[in-house]
Every structure is written in C-alpha cells, then in structure tokens.
Amino acid sequence: ITSDTNITSSGSVNNPIAGTRYTIASDFTGNWGVSGTITDIEIVVPSGRDWNGRLNISGTVNRLRVRGSTVGSHSGGTIRLGIDINGGGPNPINDVIFDGIKLGSTDAAFEYNIVQSDVISRFAVVNCQMRAARSSFIGEATDCVWAGNSMIAGAYSSGQVTSGVSGGAQWGLRHGG
C-alpha cells in the first residue's frame, strides 16, 4: 500500500490508483464504490464503524481486499447493505478477499444477497460475520475459500435486518452457474 484515503460519505472512485488503501473513516448512509481498473486496492472498515450502505465494486479487478482493523480476525465494522461485485460481463475479477468484516442485507430486489457477484477467480471470505434476509452468497467463483465465518440466512424479525423481511428459509451459499 502506497497511499491512504479516508472515506466519509457516499460516492465512488473510477480507476483508483494502484496501491491505495481506502478507510471508512466515519459512520454514514449511502453507497460507495470503486470501478474501472482496480488493482492492489484495500478497503478497511474499522471496528465499531457502522456504514448504512452498500459497497459497489465494478470493472476489471486484480487483487482487492476488504478487511477489518486487524488482518486475520473478526475485527471490522459493519456494511449494512452488503457488497456487490460486478465485472460487467467480459471483465476479469481476480484475487478478492473479504476478511473480518460484518455484512448485512435488505430484502429489496438485487440487494438481498450479502455478496452478489459475477465470476471470480481466487475468492476468499474469512473471519466474517454475515446476516442476510435471503442468501449469504449468490454468484460464480473458482478457487474459493470460506473459513472462520458466522453466517445466518433466512427469515427472522424485521428488527434484526435493515429492511422488512418476507419469505422463509433461504440458501446460505448459492452458486449462480
């Protein structure tokens, strides 16, 4: 990592500079994301941080890590509306790691998955706490690692999610292909 940038509100960065660490530096409501060519990017959600929004990742991805305060432990804050990874079809998505963060979801269309993605090569979800009104993951990936996670998917009271809940038990992990 060669530079640090603090994020305090919704928005996006197109073609981020390789080697940049983005830190969610305050609690805020709204979506934030990176797009274009994404190489050697780290997004940190520190312990205690409560982000009421969605992380959007789109474009060509090579080495992206979204993590908590301490690598390799349950140490991060919350992204309430989950993460959407979208390569936009032909764009490759490689080497993606989610480590030590808390993820939630709503029950709205296309936002009900904690992690919704295109095909990812080399994908790891470790040390995360995930609670979804529907599926915890839907998408396609090769060379996947899921380890040390706590996952709850399916119906529970609307007070426990960020939006109303409908339906019953859902898939925990669902391969889209």
Coordinates of N, CA and C in Angstrom, one line a residue:
I1 N 0.9 -1.2 0.0 CA 0.0 0.0 0.0 C 0.9 1.2 0.0
T2 N 0.6 2.1 -0.9 CA 1.5 3.3 -1.1 C 0.8 4.6 -0.7
S3 N -0.6 4.6 -0.6 CA -1.3 5.8 -0.2 C -2.5 5.5 0.6
D4 N -3.0 6.4 1.5 CA -4.2 6.2 2.3 C -5.2 7.3 2.0
T5 N -6.5 6.9 1.9 CA -7.5 7.9 1.7 C -8.7 7.6 2.6
N6 N -9.2 8.6 3.3 CA -10.4 8.4 4.2 C -11.7 8.6 3.4
I7 N -12.6 7.8 3.7 CA -14.0 7.9 3.1 C -15.0 8.3 4.2
T8 N -15.7 9.4 4.0 CA -16.6 9.8 5.0 C -18.0 10.0 4.5
S9 N -18.3 9.8 3.2 CA -19.6 9.9 2.6 C -19.8 9.1 1.4
S10 N -21.0 9.0 0.8 CA -21.2 8.2 -0.3 C -20.5 8.8 -1.6
G11 N -20.3 7.9 -2.6 CA -19.6 8.3 -3.8 C -18.9 7.2 -4.4
S12 N -18.0 7.5 -5.3 CA -17.3 6.4 -6.0 C -15.9 6.9 -6.5
V13 N -15.0 6.0 -6.8 CA -13.7 6.3 -7.4 C -13.6 5.5 -8.6
N14 N -13.4 6.1 -9.8 CA -13.2 5.4 -11.0 C -11.7 5.3 -11.3
N15 N -11.2 4.1 -11.7 CA -9.8 3.8 -11.9 C -8.9 4.2 -10.7
P16 N -9.2 3.7 -9.6 CA -8.4 4.1 -8.4 C -6.9 3.8 -8.6
I17 N -6.0 4.6 -8.0 CA -4.6 4.5 -8.1 C -4.2 3.2 -7.5
A18 N -3.4 2.3 -8.2 CA -3.0 1.1 -7.6 C -2.2 1.3 -6.3
G19 N -2.5 0.5 -5.3 CA -1.8 0.6 -4.1 C -2.4 1.5 -3.1
T20 N -3.7 1.9 -3.3 CA -4.4 2.8 -2.4 C -5.2 2.0 -1.3
R21 N -5.1 2.5 -0.1 CA -6.0 2.0 1.0 C -7.0 3.0 1.2
Y22 N -8.3 2.6 1.2 CA -9.4 3.4 1.5 C -10.0 3.0 2.8
T23 N -10.1 3.9 3.8 CA -10.6 3.6 5.1 C -11.9 4.3 5.3
I24 N -12.9 3.5 5.7 CA -14.2 4.1 6.0 C -14.0 4.8 7.4
A25 N -13.9 6.1 7.3 CA -13.5 6.9 8.5 C -14.6 7.5 9.3
S26 N -15.8 7.3 8.9 CA -17.0 7.8 9.7 C -18.2 7.0 9.4
D27 N -19.1 6.9 10.3 CA -20.4 6.3 10.0 C -21.2 7.2 9.0
F28 N -21.7 6.6 8.0 CA -22.5 7.4 7.0 C -23.5 6.5 6.4
T29 N -24.5 7.1 5.7 CA -25.6 6.4 5.0 C -25.4 6.7 3.5
G30 N -25.4 5.6 2.7 CA -25.2 5.8 1.3 C -24.2 4.8 0.7
N31 N -24.2 4.6 -0.6 CA -23.4 3.6 -1.2 C -22.1 4.3 -1.6
W32 N -21.0 3.4 -1.6 CA -19.7 3.9 -2.1 C -19.1 2.8 -2.9
G33 N -18.2 3.1 -3.8 CA -17.6 2.1 -4.6 C -16.4 2.5 -5.4
V34 N -15.8 1.4 -6.0 CA -14.7 1.6 -6.9 C -15.1 0.9 -8.2
S35 N -14.6 1.5 -9.3 CA -14.9 1.0 -10.6 C -13.8 1.2 -11.6
G36 N -13.9 0.6 -12.8 CA -12.9 0.7 -13.8 C -11.8 -0.4 -13.6
T37 N -10.5 0.0 -13.7 CA -9.4 -0.9 -13.4 C -9.0 -0.8 -12.0
I38 N -9.2 -1.9 -11.2 CA -9.0 -2.0 -9.8 C -7.8 -2.9 -9.5
T39 N -6.7 -2.4 -9.1 CA -5.5 -3.2 -8.9 C -4.9 -2.9 -7.6
D40 N -4.6 -3.9 -6.7 CA -3.9 -3.7 -5.4 C -4.6 -2.6 -4.6
I41 N -5.9 -2.8 -4.4 CA -6.7 -1.9 -3.6 C -7.1 -2.6 -2.3
E42 N -7.1 -1.8 -1.2 CA -7.6 -2.3 0.1 C -8.6 -1.3 0.6
I43 N -9.7 -1.9 1.1 CA -10.8 -1.1 1.8 C -10.9 -1.6 3.2
V44 N -10.7 -0.7 4.2 CA -10.7 -1.0 5.6 C -12.0 -0.5 6.2
V45 N -12.8 -1.4 6.9 CA -13.9 -1.0 7.7 C -13.5 -1.2 9.1
P46 N -13.1 -0.2 9.8 CA -12.6 -0.4 11.2 C -13.6 -0.9 12.2
S47 N -13.2 -1.5 13.2 CA -14.0 -1.9 14.3 C -14.9 -0.8 14.8
G48 N -16.2 -1.1 15.0 CA -17.1 -0.1 15.6 C -17.7 0.8 14.5
R49 N -17.2 0.8 13.3 CA -17.8 1.6 12.2 C -19.1 1.0 11.8
D50 N -20.1 1.8 11.5 CA -21.5 1.3 11.1 C -21.9 2.1 9.9
W51 N -21.6 1.4 8.7 CA -21.9 2.1 7.4 C -23.2 1.5 6.9
N52 N -24.2 2.4 6.8 CA -25.5 2.0 6.4 C -25.6 2.2 4.9
G53 N -24.9 1.4 4.1 CA -24.9 1.5 2.7 C -24.3 0.2 2.1
R54 N -24.0 0.3 0.8 CA -23.6 -0.9 0.0 C -22.2 -0.5 -0.6
L55 N -21.3 -1.5 -0.6 CA -20.1 -1.4 -1.3 C -20.2 -1.9 -2.7
N56 N -20.0 -1.1 -3.7 CA -20.1 -1.5 -5.1 C -18.7 -1.6 -5.7
I57 N -18.4 -2.7 -6.4 CA -17.2 -3.0 -7.0 C -17.5 -3.4 -8.4
S58 N -17.0 -2.6 -9.4 CA -17.3 -3.0 -10.8 C -16.1 -2.7 -11.7
G59 N -15.9 -3.6 -12.7 CA -14.8 -3.4 -13.6 C -13.9 -4.6 -13.6
T60 N -12.6 -4.3 -14.0 CA -11.6 -5.3 -14.0 C -10.9 -5.3 -12.7
V61 N -10.9 -6.4 -12.0 CA -10.3 -6.4 -10.6 C -9.2 -7.4 -10.5
N62 N -8.0 -6.9 -10.0 CA -6.9 -7.7 -9.8 C -6.3 -7.3 -8.4
R63 N -6.6 -8.2 -7.4 CA -6.1 -8.0 -6.0 C -6.9 -6.9 -5.3
L64 N -8.0 -7.3 -4.7 CA -8.8 -6.4 -3.9 C -9.0 -7.0 -2.5
R65 N -8.8 -6.3 -1.5 CA -9.1 -6.8 -0.1 C -10.0 -5.8 0.6
V66 N -11.1 -6.4 1.2 CA -11.9 -5.6 2.1 C -11.8 -6.2 3.4
R67 N -11.3 -5.4 4.4 CA -11.0 -6.1 5.7 C -11.4 -5.2 6.9
G68 N -11.3 -5.8 8.1 CA -11.5 -5.1 9.3 C -10.2 -4.5 9.8
S69 N -10.1 -4.1 11.0 CA -9.0 -3.4 11.6 C -7.7 -4.2 11.6
T70 N -7.9 -5.5 11.9 CA -6.7 -6.4 12.0 C -6.9 -7.6 11.0
V71 N -5.9 -7.7 10.2 CA -5.9 -8.8 9.2 C -6.0 -10.2 9.9
G72 N -6.9 -11.0 9.5 CA -7.0 -12.4 10.0 C -7.8 -12.6 11.2
S73 N -8.7 -11.6 11.6 CA -9.5 -11.7 12.8 C -10.8 -11.0 12.6
H74 N -11.8 -11.4 13.4 CA -13.1 -10.7 13.4 C -12.9 -9.3 14.0
S75 N -12.5 -8.4 13.2 CA -12.1 -7.1 13.8 C -12.7 -5.9 13.1
G76 N -13.7 -6.1 12.2 CA -14.2 -5.0 11.4 C -15.5 -4.5 11.8
G77 N -15.9 -3.4 11.2 CA -17.2 -2.8 11.4 C -18.2 -3.4 10.5
T78 N -19.4 -2.7 10.3 CA -20.5 -3.3 9.6 C -20.7 -2.5 8.3
I79 N -21.0 -3.3 7.2 CA -21.5 -2.8 6.0 C -22.9 -3.3 5.9
R80 N -23.9 -2.5 6.2 CA -25.3 -2.9 6.4 C -26.0 -3.4 5.1
L81 N -25.6 -2.9 4.0 CA -26.4 -3.3 2.8 C -25.6 -4.2 1.8
G82 N -24.5 -4.8 2.3 CA -23.7 -5.8 1.6 C -22.8 -5.3 0.6
I83 N -22.3 -6.2 -0.2 CA -21.3 -5.9 -1.3 C -21.8 -6.5 -2.6
D84 N -21.6 -5.6 -3.6 CA -22.0 -6.1 -5.0 C -20.7 -6.0 -5.8
I85 N -20.3 -7.2 -6.3 CA -19.2 -7.2 -7.3 C -19.7 -7.5 -8.6
N86 N -19.4 -6.6 -9.6 CA -19.9 -6.8 -10.9 C -18.9 -6.5 -12.0
G87 N -18.4 -7.5 -12.6 CA -17.4 -7.3 -13.7 C -17.9 -6.7 -14.9
G88 N -19.2 -6.7 -15.1 CA -19.9 -6.2 -16.3 C -19.7 -7.1 -17.5
G89 N -19.6 -8.4 -17.2 CA -19.5 -9.3 -18.3 C -18.1 -9.8 -18.6
P90 N -17.4 -9.1 -19.6 CA -16.2 -9.7 -20.0 C -15.0 -9.3 -19.1
N91 N -15.2 -8.5 -18.2 CA -14.0 -8.0 -17.3 C -13.7 -9.1 -16.3
P92 N -12.4 -9.4 -16.2 CA -12.0 -10.4 -15.2 C -12.0 -9.9 -13.8
I93 N -12.3 -10.8 -12.9 CA -12.3 -10.4 -11.4 C -11.4 -11.5 -10.8
N94 N -10.3 -11.1 -10.3 CA -9.3 -12.0 -9.7 C -8.8 -11.6 -8.3
D95 N -8.6 -12.5 -7.5 CA -7.9 -12.3 -6.2 C -8.7 -11.3 -5.3
V96 N -9.9 -11.7 -4.8 CA -10.7 -10.9 -4.0 C -10.8 -11.6 -2.6
I97 N -10.5 -10.8 -1.6 CA -10.6 -11.3 -0.2 C -11.5 -10.4 0.7
F98 N -12.4 -11.0 1.4 CA -13.2 -10.3 2.4 C -12.7 -10.9 3.8
D99 N -12.2 -10.1 4.7 CA -11.6 -10.6 5.9 C -12.0 -9.8 7.1
G100 N -12.7 -10.4 8.0 CA -13.0 -9.8 9.3 C -14.0 -8.7 9.4
I101 N -15.0 -8.6 8.4 CA -16.0 -7.6 8.4 C -17.3 -8.2 8.7
K102 N -18.3 -7.3 9.1 CA -19.7 -7.7 9.3 C -20.5 -7.2 8.1
L103 N -21.4 -8.1 7.6 CA -22.2 -7.8 6.4 C -23.6 -8.0 6.7
G104 N -24.5 -7.1 6.3 CA -25.9 -7.3 6.4 C -26.6 -7.2 5.0
S105 N -27.9 -7.2 5.0 CA -28.6 -7.0 3.7 C -30.0 -6.5 4.0
T106 N -30.7 -6.1 2.9 CA -32.1 -5.8 2.9 C -32.8 -6.9 2.1
D107 N -34.1 -6.8 2.0 CA -34.9 -7.7 1.3 C -35.3 -7.2 -0.1
A108 N -34.8 -6.0 -0.5 CA -35.1 -5.4 -1.8 C -34.5 -6.2 -3.0
A109 N -35.1 -6.1 -4.1 CA -34.6 -6.8 -5.3 C -33.2 -6.5 -5.6
F110 N -32.4 -7.4 -5.8 CA -30.9 -7.3 -6.2 C -30.1 -6.7 -5.0
E111 N -30.7 -6.6 -3.9 CA -29.9 -6.2 -2.7 C -30.1 -7.2 -1.6
Y112 N -30.7 -8.3 -1.9 CA -31.0 -9.3 -0.8 C -29.8 -10.2 -0.5
N113 N -28.8 -10.2 -1.4 CA -27.6 -11.1 -1.1 C -26.6 -10.3 -0.4
I114 N -25.9 -10.9 0.5 CA -24.8 -10.3 1.2 C -23.7 -10.0 0.2
V115 N -23.3 -11.0 -0.6 CA -22.3 -10.8 -1.6 C -22.9 -11.3 -3.0
Q116 N -23.1 -10.4 -3.9 CA -23.7 -10.7 -5.2 C -22.6 -10.5 -6.2
S117 N -22.2 -11.5 -7.0 CA -21.1 -11.3 -7.9 C -21.2 -11.9 -9.2
D118 N -20.3 -11.5 -10.1 CA -20.0 -12.2 -11.4 C -19.0 -13.3 -11.1
V119 N -18.5 -13.9 -12.1 CA -17.5 -15.0 -11.9 C -16.2 -14.4 -11.3
I120 N -15.7 -15.0 -10.2 CA -14.5 -14.5 -9.6 C -13.5 -15.7 -9.6
S121 N -12.3 -15.4 -9.9 CA -11.2 -16.4 -9.8 C -10.4 -16.0 -8.5
R122 N -10.2 -17.0 -7.7 CA -9.5 -16.9 -6.4 C -10.2 -15.9 -5.5
F123 N -11.1 -16.5 -4.7 CA -12.0 -15.7 -3.9 C -12.0 -16.3 -2.5
A124 N -11.8 -15.4 -1.5 CA -11.8 -15.8 -0.1 C -12.7 -15.0 0.8
V125 N -13.5 -15.6 1.6 CA -14.3 -14.9 2.6 C -13.9 -15.6 3.9
V126 N -13.2 -14.8 4.8 CA -12.7 -15.4 6.0 C -13.0 -14.5 7.2
N127 N -13.3 -15.1 8.3 CA -13.4 -14.3 9.6 C -14.5 -13.3 9.5
C128 N -15.5 -13.5 8.7 CA -16.6 -12.6 8.6 C -17.9 -13.0 9.3
Q129 N -18.7 -12.0 9.7 CA -20.0 -12.3 10.3 C -21.0 -11.8 9.3
M130 N -21.9 -12.7 8.9 CA -22.8 -12.3 7.8 C -24.3 -12.7 8.2
R131 N -25.2 -11.7 8.0 CA -26.6 -12.0 8.3 C -27.4 -11.5 7.1
A132 N -28.1 -12.4 6.5 CA -28.9 -12.0 5.3 C -30.4 -12.4 5.4
A133 N -31.2 -11.5 4.9 CA -32.6 -11.8 4.9 C -32.9 -13.0 3.9
R134 N -32.0 -13.1 2.9 CA -32.1 -14.1 1.9 C -30.8 -14.9 1.8
S135 N -30.1 -14.9 0.7 CA -28.9 -15.7 0.6 C -27.7 -14.9 1.1
S136 N -26.7 -15.7 1.6 CA -25.4 -15.0 2.0 C -24.5 -14.8 0.8
F137 N -24.6 -15.7 -0.2 CA -23.8 -15.5 -1.4 C -24.6 -16.1 -2.6
I138 N -24.6 -15.4 -3.7 CA -25.0 -15.9 -4.9 C -24.1 -15.4 -6.0
G139 N -23.6 -16.3 -6.8 CA -22.7 -15.9 -7.8 C -21.9 -17.1 -8.3
E140 N -20.8 -16.9 -9.0 CA -19.9 -17.9 -9.5 C -18.5 -17.6 -9.1
A141 N -17.8 -18.6 -8.7 CA -16.4 -18.3 -8.3 C -15.6 -19.6 -8.5
T142 N -14.3 -19.5 -8.7 CA -13.4 -20.7 -8.8 C -12.3 -20.5 -7.7
D143 N -11.8 -21.6 -7.2 CA -10.7 -21.5 -6.2 C -11.2 -20.6 -5.0
C144 N -12.2 -21.1 -4.4 CA -12.9 -20.4 -3.3 C -12.4 -20.9 -1.9
V145 N -12.3 -20.0 -0.9 CA -12.0 -20.4 0.5 C -13.1 -19.6 1.3
W146 N -13.8 -20.4 2.1 CA -14.7 -19.9 3.1 C -14.3 -20.5 4.4
A147 N -13.8 -19.6 5.3 CA -13.3 -20.2 6.6 C -13.5 -19.2 7.7
G148 N -13.9 -19.7 8.9 CA -14.0 -18.9 10.1 C -15.1 -17.9 10.1
N149 N -16.1 -18.2 9.3 CA -17.3 -17.2 9.2 C -18.4 -17.7 10.0
S150 N -19.3 -16.7 10.4 CA -20.6 -16.9 11.0 C -21.6 -16.4 10.1
M151 N -22.5 -17.3 9.6 CA -23.5 -17.0 8.6 C -24.9 -17.3 9.0
I152 N -25.8 -16.4 8.8 CA -27.2 -16.7 9.1 C -27.9 -16.2 7.8
A153 N -28.7 -17.0 7.2 CA -29.5 -16.7 6.0 C -30.9 -17.2 6.2
G154 N -31.9 -16.3 5.9 CA -33.3 -16.7 6.0 C -34.1 -15.8 6.8
A155 N -35.4 -16.1 7.1 CA -36.3 -15.2 7.8 C -36.0 -15.1 9.2
Y156 N -36.1 -13.9 9.7 CA -36.1 -13.5 11.1 C -36.8 -12.2 11.2
S157 N -37.0 -11.6 12.4 CA -37.8 -10.4 12.5 C -37.2 -9.2 11.8
S158 N -38.0 -8.3 11.4 CA -37.6 -7.1 10.7 C -36.7 -6.2 11.5
G159 N -36.8 -6.3 12.8 CA -35.9 -5.6 13.7 C -34.5 -6.0 13.7
Q160 N -34.2 -7.2 13.1 CA -32.9 -7.7 13.0 C -32.2 -7.5 11.7
V161 N -32.9 -6.9 10.7 CA -32.3 -6.5 9.5 C -32.6 -5.1 9.2
T162 N -32.0 -4.6 8.1 CA -32.2 -3.2 7.8 C -33.4 -2.8 7.0
S163 N -34.3 -3.8 6.7 CA -35.5 -3.6 6.0 C -36.5 -4.7 6.3
G164 N -37.7 -4.6 5.8 CA -38.7 -5.7 6.1 C -38.3 -7.0 5.5
V165 N -38.8 -8.1 6.0 CA -38.4 -9.4 5.6 C -39.6 -10.2 5.1
S166 N -39.5 -10.9 4.0 CA -40.6 -11.7 3.6 C -40.0 -13.1 3.2
G167 N -40.9 -14.1 3.2 CA -40.4 -15.4 2.8 C -39.9 -16.2 4.0
G168 N -39.4 -17.4 3.7 CA -38.9 -18.3 4.7 C -37.4 -18.5 4.6
A169 N -36.9 -19.7 4.9 CA -35.5 -20.0 4.9 C -35.0 -19.9 3.5
Q170 N -33.8 -19.5 3.4 CA -33.1 -19.2 2.1 C -31.8 -20.0 2.0
W171 N -31.2 -19.9 0.8 CA -29.9 -20.5 0.6 C -28.8 -19.8 1.4
G172 N -27.9 -20.5 2.0 CA -26.8 -19.9 2.7 C -25.7 -19.4 1.6
L173 N -25.4 -20.4 0.8 CA -24.5 -20.2 -0.4 C -25.2 -20.7 -1.6
R174 N -25.2 -20.0 -2.6 CA -25.8 -20.4 -3.9 C -25.0 -20.1 -5.1
H175 N -24.6 -21.1 -5.8 CA -23.7 -20.9 -6.9 C -24.6 -20.6 -8.1
G176 N -24.3 -19.5 -8.8 CA -25.2 -19.0 -9.8 C -25.1 -19.6 -11.2
G177 N -24.1 -20.5 -11.4 CA -23.9 -21.0 -12.7 C -24.3 -22.5 -12.9

